[in-house]
Amino acid sequence: MSFYQYFNGEISPIDTAVFKTNDLGILRGYGLFDFFRTYNGVPFRWDDYWRRFENSARFLKLTIPISKGDAERILAELHARSGEQEVAFRFVLTGGYAPDGVHVVEPNFLIRTEALPQDNPEGRLKGIKVLPYEYVRDLPQVKSTNYVHMVLMADQLKEQQAADLLFHKNGEVSELTRSNLFVIKDNVLVTPDSNVLEGITRKLTIELAQPFFDVQVRTLTFDELMSADEVFTTSTTKLIMPIVQIGEHTVGEGVAGKQTLFLQNLIQDKVKEWGKA
Amino acid sequence: MSFYQYFNGEISPIDTAVFKTNDLGILRGYGLFDFFRTYNGVPFRWDDYWRRFENSARFLKLTIPISKGDAERILAELHARSGEQEVAFRFVLTGGYAPDGVHVVEPNFLIRTEALPQDNPEGRLKGIKVLPYEYVRDLPQVKSTNYVHMVLMADQLKEQQAADLLFHKNGEVSELTRSNLFVIKDNVLVTPDSNVLEGITRKLTIELAQPFFDVQVRTLTFDELMSADEVFTTSTTKLIMPIVQIGEHTVGEGVAGKQTLFLQNLIQDKVKEWGKA
């Protein structure tokens, strides 16, 4: 395994120090990112991820310095150098070097090759515990680099044997730190539509669920969450992960829901076939 | 002018790339900082700044890797190398390199030497315009690196010939992007006590004003702001800066207030004598 990174036109080994210290990402938290992986050696849903990356950049008024085609060539090069069949890629776009510490002059653009995040097969079968947390992300439609609460609470999550935080505020629920939320009640599948980052796996889940469920993308209250039959979360790295415990509250019977596992199978079949056509 | 920086034990020229790309400050916005300057070659109110830096670090559960005494020796070295009489220093403490992108292992600690920020003598005499902005900083008691709204709005501020954003929410005002707020009505001086970073210049202003004003540190409503006789902002770089325009609203007569200028003189005398004792 020998991972490389691309930074402003240069490829270097992954542990090379490339950032100067007046970067607006470092000094002002002004940055955005995206993260995706390969299946069967092919970046999964690359078009969707690139489009979301463009959206985040547009919102933060940063210009991506390369084209989509350039990005594809760089990904191929980084992938080849890794020597791995499957890899993950992280795009990071920051406000760049700012002489005055405030104004964007030219963004810094980084692509990191990373190992696939650790899988959690047990969680996928048995479900995970999450902690309710009163918070709404700032600029939720942007995949910004602001994950202060996630890092701040990491130790407490461990202590409480919880896998993640579930954000809620004013009686409404939104998302988890890095993943979207779905609940099932009878045959209705609901996912929140406000204060969320629109996940690619969320989108795919909605597509796959459409023929089988009454899918509703709308405001979801905390009370609805607490009375749901099944709850699960979706993300690039988790795909579909059942949630069986929310703080002190046990979801349904406390085991991964049947309908959740049904959808989980559908999405796992989908990724298994990716790139094989 | 040849500025240097200190990073994890090494001193290097200020434009040396020292950050690897898996730093939690870059990837997760997990970082804090502080910023102070010299007067007469001596770091102003260093004890206060160091204490605040310690407070921010404690709140984000990061350990500062050096002692206060070590920091003093490094400041002296960086100052000497700069060849300048007066300099500014920026401390930055991030979550450090994280193999898993989430958990803090060992913070990265940076000290940058910087030129004094550009002065605004005209603003100090005539006052500045600010824009009201509905926002409350996340974790306001921490001098975190999250300044996304400031950078995002920088162009719009310029267009509207405004110097800064003034944060308010739910009818209460808190602070500006990088400075504290004071209002004067009759002989009462009020500065907000919640959702603010407790500025060192704010503290000094309260000390200096005490003998002359009824100083109240408490909740300040937006209505009070709008009916104030005088408004000003305080910061390390601005000292005391009159605010004469808040969006479309003109404060008092639209000129720097007499009592504001009185306090401004007091604080300018104070810094002029700093380090001379």
XYZ file of C-alpha atoms in Angstrom:
554
model
C 0.000 0.000 0.000
C 1.611 3.238 -1.094
C -0.857 6.082 -1.156
C -0.263 9.353 -2.927
C -1.937 12.734 -2.936
C -2.491 15.457 -5.507
C -2.032 19.048 -4.344
C -2.277 22.037 -6.683
C -0.854 20.184 -9.664
C 1.747 18.005 -7.943
C 1.545 14.363 -6.906
C 3.454 13.394 -3.765
C 3.522 10.573 -1.192
C 0.579 10.857 1.186
C 2.626 11.951 4.209
C 4.325 14.873 2.465
C 3.752 18.231 4.185
C 2.257 20.431 1.477
C 0.167 23.071 3.261
C 1.693 26.410 4.117
C 0.351 27.890 7.336
C -1.684 30.813 5.988
C -4.251 28.579 4.338
C -7.824 29.715 5.028
C -8.815 26.118 5.726
C -6.368 26.005 8.619
C -6.740 29.580 9.877
C -10.446 30.163 9.237
C -12.043 26.749 8.783
C -12.911 27.805 5.247
C -12.983 24.554 3.365
C -15.176 21.865 1.908
C -14.623 18.294 0.893
C -16.118 15.166 -0.551
C -15.390 11.516 -0.058
C -16.139 8.503 -2.214
C -14.840 5.013 -2.909
C -14.430 2.412 -5.606
C -16.312 -0.836 -6.048
C -14.744 -3.334 -8.413
C -12.049 -0.759 -8.954
C -14.443 1.869 -10.321
C -15.353 5.072 -8.403
C -18.942 4.590 -7.270
C -21.470 7.146 -8.506
C -18.648 9.492 -9.446
C -20.985 11.806 -11.393
C -23.100 12.376 -8.281
C -20.101 13.028 -6.048
C -18.520 15.460 -8.488
C -21.806 17.327 -8.833
C -22.117 17.623 -5.050
C -18.516 18.796 -4.798
C -19.294 21.474 -7.387
C -22.366 22.521 -5.413
C -20.430 22.880 -2.165
C -17.741 24.902 -3.962
C -20.314 27.175 -5.565
C -21.933 27.824 -2.212
C -18.624 28.802 -0.615
C -17.752 30.827 -3.736
C -14.617 28.808 -4.460
C -13.528 27.900 -7.963
C -12.431 24.298 -8.488
C -9.135 24.739 -10.347
C -9.455 21.638 -12.529
C -12.095 20.155 -14.817
C -14.001 16.948 -14.225
C -11.951 15.276 -16.942
C -8.693 16.367 -15.281
C -9.982 15.019 -11.990
C -10.708 11.653 -13.607
C -7.171 11.413 -14.956
C -5.713 12.277 -11.546
C -7.922 9.712 -9.816
C -6.752 7.048 -12.268
C -3.117 7.951 -11.635
C -3.499 7.942 -7.836
C -5.420 4.700 -7.999
C -2.740 3.029 -10.139
C 0.040 4.189 -7.803
C -1.791 2.795 -4.769
C -1.468 -0.758 -6.037
C -4.848 -1.492 -4.428
C -7.992 -2.836 -6.082
C -10.289 -0.698 -3.900
C -9.502 2.746 -2.522
C -11.279 5.794 -1.163
C -10.681 9.329 -2.380
C -11.026 12.550 -0.443
C -11.312 15.875 -2.254
C -10.533 18.961 -0.152
C -10.930 22.507 -1.412
C -9.901 25.320 0.943
C -9.917 29.101 0.673
C -6.201 28.932 -0.150
C -3.354 31.147 0.992
C -4.592 34.503 2.222
C -2.090 37.310 2.770
C -4.663 39.165 4.877
C -6.170 36.103 6.559
C -9.636 36.960 5.281
C -9.977 37.216 1.500
C -9.840 34.277 -0.884
C -7.218 34.707 -3.592
C -6.831 31.216 -5.038
C -8.182 28.008 -3.493
C -5.981 25.080 -2.550
C -7.117 21.790 -4.022
C -6.143 18.452 -2.561
C -7.029 14.889 -3.515
C -6.040 12.242 -1.000
C -6.023 8.507 -1.651
C -7.145 6.684 1.480
C -7.669 3.117 2.622
C -11.308 2.058 2.776
C -12.760 2.999 6.159
C -13.006 0.112 8.581
C -16.093 -1.936 7.940
C -18.570 -2.774 10.704
C -20.228 -6.033 9.604
C -21.556 -6.701 13.091
C -23.210 -3.281 13.238
C -24.717 -3.837 9.823
C -26.434 -7.019 11.025
C -27.245 -6.153 14.630
C -27.591 -2.380 14.421
C -25.784 0.438 16.208
C -26.427 2.775 19.104
C -26.425 6.545 18.567
C -26.742 9.484 20.953
C -29.298 12.248 20.418
C -27.493 15.610 20.268
C -29.059 19.042 20.101
C -27.433 20.701 17.142
C -27.998 21.789 13.572
C -25.041 22.005 11.234
C -24.181 25.450 9.974
C -24.762 25.666 6.201
C -26.005 22.052 6.172
C -26.300 21.924 2.381
C -22.511 22.320 2.102
C -20.120 19.471 2.824
C -17.920 21.855 4.771
C -14.989 20.737 6.878
C -16.682 21.809 10.110
C -16.962 18.657 12.226
C -16.042 20.183 15.565
C -18.843 18.492 17.522
C -18.031 15.083 16.092
C -14.389 15.300 17.145
C -15.291 16.916 20.467
C -17.705 14.110 21.357
C -15.577 11.218 20.054
C -14.437 10.100 23.511
C -17.901 10.318 24.993
C -19.314 8.216 22.151
C -16.725 5.567 22.915
C -17.554 5.632 26.634
C -21.217 5.169 25.903
C -20.514 2.528 23.257
C -22.320 4.663 20.717
C -21.321 4.893 17.076
C -22.488 8.392 16.246
C -24.472 11.514 17.174
C -27.993 12.059 15.891
C -28.699 15.773 15.434
C -32.038 17.252 16.451
C -33.254 20.736 17.306
C -36.584 22.365 18.101
C -38.349 19.019 17.926
C -37.048 18.154 14.464
C -34.375 15.676 13.500
C -31.962 16.200 10.629
C -28.996 13.884 10.196
C -26.043 12.213 11.898
C -22.531 13.655 11.918
C -21.646 12.076 8.563
C -24.721 10.234 7.418
C -28.419 10.612 6.653
C -31.373 9.340 8.599
C -34.387 7.212 7.592
C -37.288 5.926 9.661
C -39.916 3.325 8.799
C -43.403 3.290 10.280
C -45.778 0.730 8.791
C -45.019 0.934 5.080
C -43.921 4.577 5.086
C -40.248 5.453 4.683
C -39.377 8.995 5.786
C -36.135 10.931 5.471
C -35.734 14.580 6.542
C -35.528 17.229 3.855
C -34.207 20.230 5.740
C -30.912 20.922 7.493
C -29.334 17.913 5.834
C -26.524 17.249 3.457
C -28.052 15.398 0.546
C -26.130 12.160 0.617
C -25.447 10.125 -2.491
C -26.317 6.921 -0.625
C -29.486 8.642 0.622
C -30.421 9.358 -2.998
C -29.721 5.771 -4.019
C -31.727 4.447 -1.067
C -34.715 6.556 -2.083
C -34.420 5.200 -5.650
C -34.232 1.591 -4.495
C -37.038 1.965 -1.942
C -39.455 3.692 -4.304
C -41.107 0.505 -5.711
C -41.634 -0.986 -2.249
C -42.440 1.897 0.110
C -44.412 5.078 0.384
C -41.282 7.262 0.391
C -41.696 10.683 2.029
C -38.974 13.320 1.956
C -40.152 15.891 4.488
C -39.770 17.331 7.982
C -39.329 14.555 10.540
C -40.146 15.227 14.173
C -38.279 13.846 17.150
C -41.534 12.233 18.313
C -41.875 10.382 15.021
C -38.330 9.152 15.354
C -39.101 7.853 18.827
C -42.197 5.985 17.684
C -40.701 4.539 14.492
C -40.758 0.795 13.826
C -37.313 0.877 12.280
C -34.533 3.450 11.975
C -31.427 3.377 9.847
C -28.684 5.603 8.571
C -27.074 5.810 5.144
C -23.618 6.898 4.056
C -20.873 6.194 1.571
C -18.996 4.059 4.071
C -21.935 2.558 5.971
C -24.315 1.989 3.050
C -27.431 1.103 5.108
C -26.797 0.666 8.817
C -29.655 -0.170 11.229
C -30.014 1.986 14.352
C -31.421 0.018 17.286
C -30.679 2.302 20.219
C -31.040 6.112 20.477
C -29.607 7.107 23.825
C -31.799 5.312 26.369
C -34.508 4.573 23.834
C -34.710 1.168 22.155
C -35.989 1.194 18.577
C -38.703 -1.455 18.004
C -37.509 -4.789 19.335
C -33.922 -3.578 19.598
C -32.814 -5.643 16.629
C -32.153 -4.670 13.023
C -35.527 -4.255 11.322
C -36.638 -6.655 8.581
C -37.404 -3.881 6.115
C -34.080 -2.223 6.848
C -32.269 -5.474 6.108
C -34.287 -5.846 2.929
C -33.121 -2.440 1.710
C -29.605 -3.186 2.914
C -29.549 -6.260 0.694
C -30.767 -4.289 -2.294
C -28.017 -1.710 -1.922
C -25.349 -4.329 -1.310
C -26.347 -6.091 -4.510
C -26.148 -2.767 -6.304
C -22.578 -2.011 -5.261
C -21.487 -5.620 -5.866
C -22.390 -5.188 -9.533
C -20.928 -1.691 -9.892
C -18.614 -1.263 -12.862
C -19.241 -4.778 -14.145
C -21.667 -3.819 -16.903
C 11.153 41.788 7.180
C 11.819 38.079 7.469
C 9.126 36.285 9.389
C 9.494 32.827 10.821
C 7.154 30.280 12.284
C 7.376 27.620 14.950
C 5.741 24.264 14.240
C 5.959 21.271 16.586
C 9.443 22.120 17.785
C 10.980 23.451 14.572
C 11.469 27.030 13.438
C 11.213 27.668 9.682
C 10.674 30.602 7.279
C 7.034 31.662 7.282
C 6.234 30.307 3.811
C 7.485 26.785 4.495
C 4.863 24.082 3.927
C 4.694 22.221 7.229
C 1.203 20.727 7.467
C 0.581 17.196 6.272
C -2.841 16.702 4.790
C -4.495 14.529 7.446
C -4.501 17.298 10.045
C -7.859 17.576 11.838
C -7.726 21.354 11.457
C -7.743 20.960 7.677
C -10.025 17.930 7.381
C -12.462 18.606 10.237
C -12.125 22.282 11.146
C -10.919 21.148 14.559
C -8.672 23.958 15.651
C -8.373 27.043 17.818
C -6.116 30.024 17.830
C -5.194 33.270 19.457
C -3.707 36.458 18.164
C -1.846 39.263 19.923
C 0.706 41.943 19.230
C 3.564 43.875 20.749
C 3.643 47.510 21.835
C 7.077 48.976 22.404
C 8.421 45.572 21.491
C 6.639 43.793 24.348
C 3.699 41.383 23.835
C 0.642 43.244 25.088
C -1.287 41.592 27.941
C 0.469 38.306 27.230
C -0.792 36.724 30.464
C -4.394 37.326 29.424
C -3.874 35.961 25.919
C -2.095 32.861 27.141
C -4.881 32.199 29.667
C -7.520 32.516 26.963
C -5.541 30.212 24.688
C -5.423 27.664 27.523
C -9.180 28.017 28.020
C -9.932 27.417 24.342
C -7.638 24.375 24.335
C -9.270 22.951 27.452
C -12.690 23.350 25.925
C -11.685 21.491 22.771
C -9.854 18.900 24.929
C -6.508 19.601 23.289
C -3.260 19.616 25.234
C -0.903 22.505 24.515
C 2.408 20.715 23.981
C 4.620 23.440 25.488
C 4.676 25.437 28.711
C 4.076 29.167 29.011
C 7.796 29.651 29.662
C 8.689 27.716 26.504
C 6.216 29.828 24.565
C 7.888 33.004 25.839
C 11.300 31.824 24.690
C 9.933 30.925 21.257
C 8.195 34.318 20.940
C 11.459 36.069 21.792
C 13.328 34.025 19.174
C 10.720 34.643 16.452
C 10.597 38.325 17.354
C 14.382 38.662 17.155
C 14.521 36.912 13.782
C 11.849 39.231 12.367
C 14.102 42.254 12.710
C 10.967 44.315 13.440
C 10.226 46.446 16.488
C 6.530 45.535 16.478
C 5.037 42.257 15.352
C 1.876 40.223 15.780
C 1.808 36.563 16.804
C -0.744 33.937 15.922
C -1.005 30.722 17.922
C -2.816 27.861 16.187
C -3.567 24.538 17.856
C -5.264 21.864 15.738
C -6.430 18.321 16.434
C -3.247 17.079 14.775
C -2.720 14.185 12.417
C -5.512 11.655 12.636
C -5.056 8.247 11.012
C -8.832 7.682 11.205
C -9.874 11.242 10.422
C -11.823 11.518 13.680
C -9.833 10.922 16.869
C -7.250 13.300 18.260
C -3.873 11.647 18.801
C -1.489 14.564 19.253
C -2.271 18.217 18.472
C -0.262 20.271 16.014
C 0.984 23.539 17.454
C 1.943 26.488 15.302
C 3.150 29.982 16.136
C 3.219 32.412 13.231
C 4.942 35.791 13.255
C 2.861 38.280 11.288
C 3.031 41.911 10.270
C 0.744 44.191 12.250
C -2.694 44.259 10.640
C -3.353 47.308 8.528
C -4.424 50.214 10.667
C -7.564 52.209 9.942
C -6.933 55.686 11.416
C -9.794 57.205 9.447
C -12.235 54.614 10.775
C -11.007 55.237 14.284
C -11.858 58.921 14.007
C -14.947 58.871 11.820
C -16.370 55.473 12.643
C -17.187 52.453 10.517
C -20.242 50.860 8.961
C -21.221 47.305 9.850
C -23.942 44.969 8.558
C -26.381 43.227 10.882
C -26.187 39.459 10.324
C -28.406 36.817 11.856
C -26.002 34.334 13.361
C -24.587 33.066 16.606
C -21.132 31.533 16.633
C -20.975 27.868 17.514
C -19.125 27.401 20.836
C -18.718 31.186 21.175
C -16.548 30.930 24.289
C -13.840 29.202 22.226
C -11.588 31.106 19.839
C -12.078 28.358 17.272
C -10.911 28.633 13.686
C -14.480 28.639 12.356
C -14.875 31.935 10.472
C -16.802 30.636 7.502
C -19.394 33.421 7.488
C -16.761 36.123 7.666
C -14.907 34.779 4.636
C -18.148 34.012 2.811
C -19.408 37.581 3.258
C -16.105 39.357 2.599
C -17.036 40.439 -0.930
C -20.473 41.624 0.075
C -18.981 43.709 2.886
C -16.696 45.361 0.376
C -19.584 46.057 -2.011
C -21.578 47.691 0.750
C -18.511 49.551 2.044
C -18.983 47.884 5.401
C -16.126 46.846 7.665
C -17.665 43.899 9.456
C -20.721 41.826 10.350
C -22.608 42.379 13.589
C -24.131 39.115 14.845
C -27.648 39.032 16.292
C -30.240 36.331 16.808
C -33.645 36.072 18.465
C -33.616 39.772 19.256
C -30.256 39.699 21.035
C -26.916 40.949 19.835
C -23.632 39.258 20.644
C -20.463 40.316 18.860
C -18.833 41.059 15.518
C -16.863 38.494 13.513
C -13.616 39.220 15.369
C -14.452 41.869 17.939
C -16.719 42.705 20.842
C -19.568 45.177 21.002
C -20.325 48.059 23.360
C -23.194 50.527 23.395
C -23.623 53.753 25.349
C -26.986 55.186 26.350
C -26.863 58.212 28.641
C -24.118 57.280 31.079
C -24.597 53.513 30.864
C -22.063 51.377 29.028
C -23.363 47.919 28.076
C -21.559 44.955 26.568
C -23.213 41.557 25.951
C -22.323 38.683 28.251
C -23.609 35.683 26.335
C -22.603 34.103 23.029
C -19.415 36.152 22.968
C -15.733 35.486 22.994
C -14.378 37.361 25.977
C -11.938 39.711 24.324
C -8.820 40.972 26.068
C -9.467 44.480 24.750
C -13.075 44.144 25.943
C -11.762 43.352 29.415
C -9.377 46.306 29.331
C -12.145 48.597 28.112
C -14.366 47.569 31.010
C -11.489 48.267 33.436
C -10.810 51.697 31.966
C -14.489 52.667 31.760
C -15.348 51.605 35.304
C -14.536 54.962 37.009
C -16.533 56.975 34.463
C -19.545 54.862 33.493
C -22.223 52.630 34.878
C -20.782 49.510 33.223
C -23.273 46.702 32.637
C -22.240 43.281 31.337
C -25.514 41.624 30.417
C -27.901 40.599 27.670
C -28.205 43.332 25.050
C -31.240 43.461 22.812
C -31.273 44.466 19.182
C -33.722 47.248 20.073
C -31.300 48.685 22.618
C -28.576 48.606 19.997
C -30.804 50.527 17.619
C -31.635 53.212 20.167
C -28.111 53.626 21.547
C -26.433 57.041 21.632
C -23.071 55.567 20.727
C -21.826 52.172 19.572
C -18.294 50.897 19.308
C -16.343 47.688 18.887
C -13.159 46.509 20.586
C -10.438 44.159 19.438
C -6.718 43.543 19.592
C -6.197 45.182 16.239
C -8.920 47.841 16.375
C -8.602 48.832 20.038
C -11.733 51.004 20.240
C -13.440 51.648 16.915
C -16.644 53.732 16.690
C -19.579 52.248 14.761
C -21.693 54.920 13.106
C -23.755 52.905 10.662
C -25.506 49.535 11.148
C -26.909 48.540 7.784
C -29.388 51.298 6.935
C -29.492 52.610 10.485
C -27.411 55.624 11.491
C -26.123 55.609 15.052
C -26.768 58.936 16.840
C -25.557 61.786 14.648
C -23.611 59.447 12.379
C -20.287 60.601 13.758
C -17.943 59.000 16.279
C -19.410 59.601 19.736
C -17.690 61.855 22.261
C -17.671 59.236 24.982
C -16.353 56.613 22.570
C -13.485 58.920 21.615
C -12.832 59.589 25.293
C -12.436 55.836 25.951
C -10.437 55.457 22.767
C -7.955 58.029 24.078
C -7.680 56.225 27.387
C -6.854 52.916 25.727
C -4.421 54.498 23.278
C -2.551 56.080 26.173
C -2.467 52.705 27.855
C -0.854 50.879 24.944
C 1.536 53.758 24.291
C 3.019 53.233 27.745
C 3.042 49.421 27.551
C 6.351 47.823 28.483
C 7.930 51.141 29.438
C 7.587 50.704 33.175
